[in-house]
Coordinates of C-alpha atoms in Angstrom, one line a residue:
X1 CA -29.1 -64.9 -11.5
X2 CA -27.0 -62.3 -13.4
X3 CA -24.7 -63.7 -16.1
X4 CA -22.3 -61.8 -18.4
X5 CA -21.0 -62.4 -21.9
X6 CA -18.2 -60.6 -23.8
X7 CA -17.7 -60.1 -27.5
X8 CA -14.4 -58.7 -28.9
X9 CA -14.1 -57.2 -32.3
X10 CA -10.5 -56.7 -33.3
X11 CA -9.4 -53.6 -35.3
X12 CA -8.3 -55.9 -38.2
X13 CA -9.4 -56.9 -40.7
X14 CA -12.7 -54.9 -40.6
X15 CA -12.6 -52.2 -37.9
X16 CA -15.8 -51.3 -36.2
X17 CA -15.8 -48.0 -34.3
X18 CA -17.1 -47.5 -30.8
X19 CA -19.6 -44.8 -32.0
X20 CA -21.0 -47.0 -34.7
X21 CA -21.8 -49.7 -32.2
X22 CA -23.4 -47.2 -29.8
X23 CA -25.5 -45.8 -32.7
X24 CA -26.6 -49.3 -33.7
X25 CA -27.5 -50.2 -30.1
X26 CA -29.5 -47.0 -29.6
X27 CA -31.4 -47.3 -32.9
X28 CA -32.2 -51.0 -32.3
X29 CA -33.1 -51.1 -28.6
X30 CA -33.6 -47.5 -27.4
X31 CA -31.8 -48.2 -24.1
X32 CA -31.4 -45.9 -21.1
X33 CA -27.9 -44.4 -21.0
X34 CA -25.8 -44.9 -17.8
X35 CA -22.6 -43.5 -16.6
X36 CA -19.3 -44.0 -18.4
X37 CA -17.0 -46.9 -17.4
X38 CA -13.2 -47.6 -17.5
X39 CA -11.0 -50.7 -17.4
X40 CA -7.3 -51.2 -16.5
X41 CA -5.6 -54.5 -17.2
X42 CA -1.9 -55.4 -16.5
X43 CA -0.4 -58.6 -18.0
X44 CA 2.7 -60.2 -16.5
X45 CA 4.6 -63.2 -17.8
X46 CA 6.8 -65.5 -15.8
X47 CA 10.4 -65.5 -16.6
X48 CA 12.0 -68.8 -17.8
X49 CA 15.5 -70.0 -17.7
X50 CA 17.1 -71.5 -20.8
X51 CA 18.1 -75.1 -20.8
X52 CA 21.3 -76.4 -22.3
X53 CA 19.8 -79.8 -22.9
X54 CA 17.5 -80.9 -25.8
X55 CA 15.7 -83.6 -24.0
X56 CA 11.9 -82.8 -23.8
X57 CA 11.9 -83.7 -20.1
X58 CA 14.7 -81.1 -19.4
X59 CA 13.1 -78.2 -21.3
X60 CA 11.8 -75.3 -19.2
X61 CA 8.1 -75.2 -18.5
X62 CA 5.9 -72.9 -20.6
X63 CA 5.4 -69.4 -19.1
X64 CA 2.6 -68.6 -16.8
X65 CA 0.6 -65.4 -17.0
X66 CA -0.6 -63.2 -14.1
X67 CA -3.3 -60.6 -14.7
X68 CA -4.5 -57.7 -12.6
X69 CA -7.9 -56.3 -13.7
X70 CA -9.7 -53.2 -12.4
X71 CA -13.2 -52.2 -13.6
X72 CA -14.7 -48.9 -12.6
X73 CA -18.1 -50.4 -12.0
X74 CA -16.6 -52.6 -9.3
X75 CA -14.6 -49.8 -7.6
X76 CA -13.9 -51.6 -4.4
X77 CA -12.1 -54.6 -5.8
X78 CA -9.8 -55.8 -8.5
X79 CA -9.4 -59.3 -10.0
X80 CA -6.1 -61.2 -9.9
X81 CA -5.9 -64.2 -12.3
X82 CA -2.9 -66.5 -12.7
X83 CA -2.6 -69.4 -15.1
X84 CA -1.7 -72.8 -13.7
X85 CA 1.4 -74.8 -14.3
X86 CA 0.8 -77.8 -16.7
X87 CA 1.5 -81.2 -15.3
X88 CA 4.6 -83.1 -16.4
X89 CA 4.4 -84.6 -19.9
X90 CA 3.4 -88.3 -20.0
X91 CA 6.1 -90.3 -21.7
X92 CA 5.4 -93.6 -23.3
X93 CA 7.7 -96.0 -25.1
X94 CA 7.0 -94.3 -28.5
X95 CA 6.1 -90.7 -27.7
X96 CA 5.8 -87.9 -25.2
X97 CA 2.2 -86.6 -24.7
X98 CA 1.7 -83.0 -23.6
X99 CA -0.8 -82.9 -20.7
X100 CA -3.6 -80.3 -20.6
X101 CA -2.9 -77.5 -18.0
X102 CA -5.4 -77.0 -15.2
X103 CA -7.7 -74.0 -15.5
X104 CA -6.5 -70.6 -14.2
X105 CA -7.1 -69.4 -10.6
X106 CA -8.8 -66.1 -10.0
X107 CA -9.4 -64.1 -6.8
X108 CA -10.7 -60.7 -5.8
X109 CA -8.6 -58.3 -3.8
X110 CA -9.6 -54.9 -2.2
X111 CA -9.0 -52.0 -4.5
X112 CA -7.3 -49.6 -4.8
X113 CA -4.8 -50.1 -1.9
X114 CA -4.1 -53.9 -2.3
X115 CA -4.0 -53.6 -6.1
X116 CA -1.4 -50.9 -6.1
X117 CA 0.7 -52.8 -3.5
X118 CA 0.5 -56.0 -5.7
X119 CA 1.6 -54.2 -8.8
X120 CA 4.5 -52.6 -7.0
X121 CA 5.5 -55.9 -5.5
X122 CA 5.5 -57.5 -9.0
X123 CA 7.5 -54.8 -10.7
X124 CA 9.9 -53.8 -7.9
X125 CA 10.5 -56.8 -5.7
X126 CA 9.6 -59.8 -8.0
X127 CA 11.1 -58.5 -11.3
X128 CA 13.3 -61.7 -11.6
X129 CA 10.2 -63.8 -11.6
X130 CA 7.6 -61.7 -13.4
X131 CA 8.0 -59.3 -16.3
X132 CA 5.4 -56.8 -17.5
X133 CA 4.1 -57.6 -20.9
X134 CA 1.4 -55.1 -21.7
X135 CA -1.2 -52.7 -20.3
X136 CA -4.7 -52.6 -21.8
X137 CA -7.2 -49.9 -21.0
X138 CA -10.8 -48.8 -21.8
X139 CA -11.3 -45.0 -21.2
X140 CA -14.8 -43.5 -21.4
X141 CA -16.7 -46.6 -22.3
X142 CA -20.5 -46.3 -22.8
X143 CA -23.1 -48.2 -20.7
X144 CA -26.8 -48.7 -21.2
X145 CA -29.7 -50.5 -19.5
X146 CA -32.8 -52.0 -21.0
X147 CA -35.3 -54.3 -19.3
X148 CA -33.2 -56.8 -17.2
X149 CA -30.0 -56.2 -19.2
X150 CA -27.0 -54.0 -19.1
X151 CA -24.7 -53.4 -22.1
X152 CA -21.2 -51.9 -21.9
X153 CA -19.2 -51.0 -25.0
X154 CA -15.6 -49.8 -24.9
X155 CA -12.6 -49.4 -27.1
X156 CA -9.7 -51.5 -25.9
X157 CA -6.3 -49.7 -26.3
X158 CA -2.8 -50.9 -25.5
X159 CA -0.2 -48.8 -23.7
X160 CA -0.4 -46.1 -21.0
X161 CA -3.0 -46.2 -18.3
X162 CA -6.5 -44.9 -18.7
X163 CA -8.0 -45.9 -15.4
X164 CA -5.2 -46.4 -12.9
X165 CA -5.2 -49.0 -10.2
X166 CA -7.4 -46.7 -8.1
X167 CA -10.1 -46.5 -10.7
X168 CA -9.6 -42.9 -11.6
X169 CA -8.0 -41.4 -14.7
X170 CA -4.4 -42.3 -15.1
X171 CA -1.4 -41.0 -17.1
X172 CA -2.1 -41.5 -20.7
X173 CA 0.9 -41.8 -23.1
X174 CA 1.0 -43.4 -26.5
X175 CA -1.9 -45.8 -27.0
X176 CA -2.7 -48.2 -29.8
X177 CA -6.3 -49.3 -30.6
X178 CA -6.8 -53.1 -30.4
X179 CA -10.5 -53.4 -30.9
X180 CA -14.0 -52.9 -29.4
X181 CA -15.4 -55.0 -26.5
X182 CA -19.1 -55.5 -25.9
X183 CA -20.3 -56.8 -22.5
X184 CA -23.9 -57.9 -22.0
X185 CA -25.1 -58.6 -18.5
X186 CA -28.5 -60.3 -18.2
X187 CA -30.7 -61.0 -15.2
X188 CA -30.0 -57.7 -13.4
X189 CA -32.3 -55.7 -11.2
X190 CA -33.3 -52.4 -12.8
X191 CA -32.3 -49.2 -11.0
X192 CA -29.3 -50.9 -9.4
X193 CA -26.1 -49.5 -8.1
X194 CA -24.7 -48.4 -11.4
X195 CA -27.7 -46.2 -12.2
X196 CA -27.3 -44.6 -8.8
X197 CA -23.6 -43.8 -9.2
X198 CA -21.9 -47.0 -10.0
X199 CA -20.3 -47.8 -6.7
X200 CA -20.8 -51.0 -4.7
X201 CA -21.1 -50.5 -1.0
X202 CA -18.8 -52.6 1.2
X203 CA -21.5 -55.1 2.2
X204 CA -22.4 -55.7 -1.4
X205 CA -18.8 -56.3 -2.3
X206 CA -18.3 -58.7 0.6
X207 CA -21.4 -60.7 -0.4
X208 CA -20.3 -60.9 -4.0
X209 CA -16.7 -62.0 -3.4
X210 CA -17.7 -64.5 -0.7
X211 CA -20.6 -66.0 -2.7
X212 CA -19.7 -69.7 -3.0
X213 CA -22.7 -70.5 -5.2
X214 CA -22.2 -71.7 -8.8
X215 CA -24.3 -71.0 -11.8
X216 CA -26.5 -74.0 -12.8
X217 CA -26.6 -75.3 -16.3
X218 CA -30.1 -73.9 -16.8
X219 CA -28.7 -70.4 -15.9
X220 CA -25.9 -70.8 -18.5
X221 CA -28.3 -72.0 -21.2
X222 CA -30.9 -69.2 -20.7
X223 CA -28.3 -66.5 -20.1
X224 CA -26.3 -67.4 -23.1
X225 CA -29.4 -67.4 -25.3
X226 CA -30.3 -63.9 -24.2
X227 CA -26.8 -62.6 -24.6
X228 CA -26.3 -64.0 -28.1
X229 CA -29.7 -62.5 -29.1
X230 CA -28.4 -59.0 -28.3
X231 CA -25.2 -59.7 -30.3
X232 CA -27.3 -60.8 -33.2
X233 CA -29.5 -57.8 -32.9
X234 CA -26.4 -55.6 -33.2
X235 CA -25.2 -57.6 -36.2
X236 CA -21.9 -58.6 -34.5
X237 CA -19.7 -60.9 -36.6
X238 CA -16.1 -61.6 -37.2
X239 CA -15.1 -61.4 -33.5
X240 CA -14.7 -63.8 -30.6
X241 CA -17.2 -64.6 -27.9
X242 CA -16.4 -65.2 -24.2
X243 CA -19.2 -66.7 -22.1
X244 CA -18.5 -70.1 -20.7
X245 CA -14.7 -69.8 -20.7
X246 CA -12.2 -72.4 -19.4
X247 CA -12.4 -72.8 -15.6
X248 CA -15.6 -70.9 -15.2
X249 CA -17.5 -73.9 -13.8
X250 CA -15.2 -74.0 -10.8
X251 CA -15.4 -70.3 -9.6
X252 CA -17.9 -68.4 -7.5
X253 CA -20.6 -66.4 -9.3
X254 CA -18.9 -63.1 -8.2
X255 CA -15.8 -64.0 -10.1
X256 CA -17.3 -65.2 -13.4
X257 CA -17.2 -61.8 -15.1
X258 CA -13.6 -61.2 -14.1
X259 CA -12.5 -64.5 -15.5
X260 CA -14.2 -63.8 -18.8
X261 CA -12.5 -60.4 -19.0
X262 CA -9.1 -61.9 -18.2
X263 CA -9.5 -64.6 -20.9
X264 CA -10.4 -61.9 -23.5
X265 CA -7.6 -59.6 -22.5
X266 CA -4.9 -62.2 -22.2
X267 CA -5.6 -63.4 -25.8
X268 CA -5.1 -59.8 -27.0
X269 CA -1.4 -60.2 -26.1

């Protein structure tokens, strides 16, 4: 069963360029090049009202985050991820304990029409509830295939729109480099849809988004071992790994990759 893992290398303190990673991957594994890929991520934060009291129980709740993610190699859908509200703090006679918030909720929506409508709804109609925080994009990322693995490498930039909600090139504008992301997908079937043009047909998308199965622990162990072996082969260090992220045990297999990306990109804010 396919499993993905993400590794993010920030620009600071030791920047690693996109081309240097591509050269390293090509030299080490001699993979087969595939088509370029893009990413568009919108982060919204809930608005909070100020409180005139100082009592912990009267303070406004922490903000929630809503993310809209589009990946060009899943052109017929986008991911929508929203963080959950934390439960009320538990007050004892001596202290107030902060409860752990539930994991985020993620769904897939048809793209591009539903994605565009959602973003317009958030920005035009629900402005008092949600405020746009940032846009992150990957434009012209590289992808490769080797044996039963697929590797995607892309430079994450902030500002502008490199992919657009419809999956095509968007208006650019000033962009700031934030780092390089490496995605490794293991357990794939060679010669799949991406090699043929990168587009899922409608039946494949429906099966993926409606798949209610969960990854077993044996899948996680074997998949993570293979993913980390690729990272070690590339000499990756000083970054952050995103494999079994919070809440991933409770989602369908078709949503695991989207949740991993949302966790990576939310932390970049």
